[in-house]
Short mmCIF file of C-alpha atoms in Angstrom, two decimals:
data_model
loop_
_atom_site.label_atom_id
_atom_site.label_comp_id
_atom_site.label_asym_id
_atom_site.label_seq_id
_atom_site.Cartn_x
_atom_site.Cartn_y
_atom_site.Cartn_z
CA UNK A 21 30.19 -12.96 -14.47
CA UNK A 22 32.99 -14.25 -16.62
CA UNK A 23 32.25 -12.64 -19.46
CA UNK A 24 32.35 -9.35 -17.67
CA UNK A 25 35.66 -9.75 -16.17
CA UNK A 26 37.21 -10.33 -19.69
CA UNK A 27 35.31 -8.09 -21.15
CA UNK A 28 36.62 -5.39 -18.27
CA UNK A 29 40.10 -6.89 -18.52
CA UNK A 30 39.79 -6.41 -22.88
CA UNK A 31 38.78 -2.95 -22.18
CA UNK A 32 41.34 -2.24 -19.71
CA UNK A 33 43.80 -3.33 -22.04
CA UNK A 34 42.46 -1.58 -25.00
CA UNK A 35 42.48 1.64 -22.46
CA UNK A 36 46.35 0.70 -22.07
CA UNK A 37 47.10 0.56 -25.36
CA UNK A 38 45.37 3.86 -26.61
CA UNK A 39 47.04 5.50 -23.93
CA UNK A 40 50.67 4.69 -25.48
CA UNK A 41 49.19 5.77 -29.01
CA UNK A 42 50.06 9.20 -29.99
CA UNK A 43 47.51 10.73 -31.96
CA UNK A 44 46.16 14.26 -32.48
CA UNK A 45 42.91 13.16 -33.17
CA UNK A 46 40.29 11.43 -31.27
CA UNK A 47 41.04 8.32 -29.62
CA UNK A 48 40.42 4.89 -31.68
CA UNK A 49 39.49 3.61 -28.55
CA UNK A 50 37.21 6.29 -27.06
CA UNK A 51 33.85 4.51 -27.02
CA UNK A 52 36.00 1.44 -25.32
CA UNK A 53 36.99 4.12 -22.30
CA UNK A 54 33.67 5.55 -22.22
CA UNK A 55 32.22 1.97 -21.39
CA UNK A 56 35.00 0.99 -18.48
CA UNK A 57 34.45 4.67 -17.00
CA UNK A 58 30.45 4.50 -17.38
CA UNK A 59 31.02 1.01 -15.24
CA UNK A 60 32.79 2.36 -12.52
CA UNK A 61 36.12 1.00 -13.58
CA UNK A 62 38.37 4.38 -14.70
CA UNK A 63 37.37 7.92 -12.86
CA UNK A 64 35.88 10.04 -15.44
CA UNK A 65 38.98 12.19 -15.90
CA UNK A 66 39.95 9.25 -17.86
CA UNK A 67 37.69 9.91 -20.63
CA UNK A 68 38.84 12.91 -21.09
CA UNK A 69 42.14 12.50 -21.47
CA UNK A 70 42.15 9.38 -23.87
CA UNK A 71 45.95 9.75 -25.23
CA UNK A 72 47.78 10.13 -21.71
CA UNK A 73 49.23 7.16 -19.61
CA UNK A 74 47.19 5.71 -16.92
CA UNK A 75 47.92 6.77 -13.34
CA UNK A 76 48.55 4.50 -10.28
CA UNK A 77 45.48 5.90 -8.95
CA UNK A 78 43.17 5.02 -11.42
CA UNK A 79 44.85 1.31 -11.78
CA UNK A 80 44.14 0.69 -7.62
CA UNK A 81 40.63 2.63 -8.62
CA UNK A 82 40.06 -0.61 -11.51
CA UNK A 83 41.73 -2.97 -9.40
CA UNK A 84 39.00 -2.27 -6.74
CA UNK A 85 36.20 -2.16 -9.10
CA UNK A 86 37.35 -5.28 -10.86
CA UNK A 87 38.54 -7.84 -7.32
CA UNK A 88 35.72 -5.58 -4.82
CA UNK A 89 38.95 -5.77 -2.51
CA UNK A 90 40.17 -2.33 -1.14
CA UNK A 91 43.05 -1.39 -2.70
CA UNK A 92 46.26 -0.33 -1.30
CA UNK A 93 47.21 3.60 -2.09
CA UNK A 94 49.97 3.94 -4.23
CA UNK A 95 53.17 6.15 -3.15
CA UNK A 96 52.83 8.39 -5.90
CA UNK A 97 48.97 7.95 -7.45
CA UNK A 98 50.29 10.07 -10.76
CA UNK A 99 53.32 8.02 -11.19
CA UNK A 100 52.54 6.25 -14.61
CA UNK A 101 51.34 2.71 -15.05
CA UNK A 102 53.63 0.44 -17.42
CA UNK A 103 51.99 -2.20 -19.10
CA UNK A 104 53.75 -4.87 -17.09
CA UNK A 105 52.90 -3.13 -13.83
CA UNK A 106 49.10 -3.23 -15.35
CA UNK A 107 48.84 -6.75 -16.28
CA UNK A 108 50.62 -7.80 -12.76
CA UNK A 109 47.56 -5.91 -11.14
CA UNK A 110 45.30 -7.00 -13.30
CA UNK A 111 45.86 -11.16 -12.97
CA UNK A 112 45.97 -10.35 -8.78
CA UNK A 113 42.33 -8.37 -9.02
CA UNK A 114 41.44 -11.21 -11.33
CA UNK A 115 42.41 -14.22 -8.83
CA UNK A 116 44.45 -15.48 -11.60
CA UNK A 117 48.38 -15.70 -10.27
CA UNK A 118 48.08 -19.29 -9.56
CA UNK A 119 47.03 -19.68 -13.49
CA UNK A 120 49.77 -17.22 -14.49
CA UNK A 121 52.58 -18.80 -12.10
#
């Protein structure tokens, strides 16, 4: 079970990182998104769109799938996610802010 939440959490911040990459090809990280989304992690609108920021929607969406704890809805779900904003969520879904404080 470990393994799969840091292999999620790698993924996720792979995802993150692709996103902020501006490329006119194909993603360098497309197989990587394929994998989160094909685990429930990222809506599939995700895959298609490899190169744009990730939404506050899809980061409660993986936030869910990752603590299986309801997420709150965000104000504005299409409000971009920074990466400090993402690795804040990602340590709560995680159960790790007592390691990170």
């Amino acid at each position: 079970m470990r393994r799969l939440v840091a292999l999620t959490t790698l993924l996720v911040l792979v995802y993150a990182s692709a996103a902020m990459a501006n490329t006119s090809t194909s993603s360098w990280a497309q197989a990587d998104i394929k994998l989160v989304v094909a685990r429930g992690l990222l809506p599939k609108s995700a895959s298609a769109r490899p190169d744009e920021p990730l939404t506050q929607a899809e980061l409660a969406t993986l936030a869910t799938g990752i603590s299986l704890k309801p997420s709150t809805v965000p104000l504005d779900p299409y409000a971009t996610v920074t990466i400090a904003q993402l690795d804040a969520r990602l340590v709560r879904a995680l159960g790790l802010s007592p390691v990170a404080a």
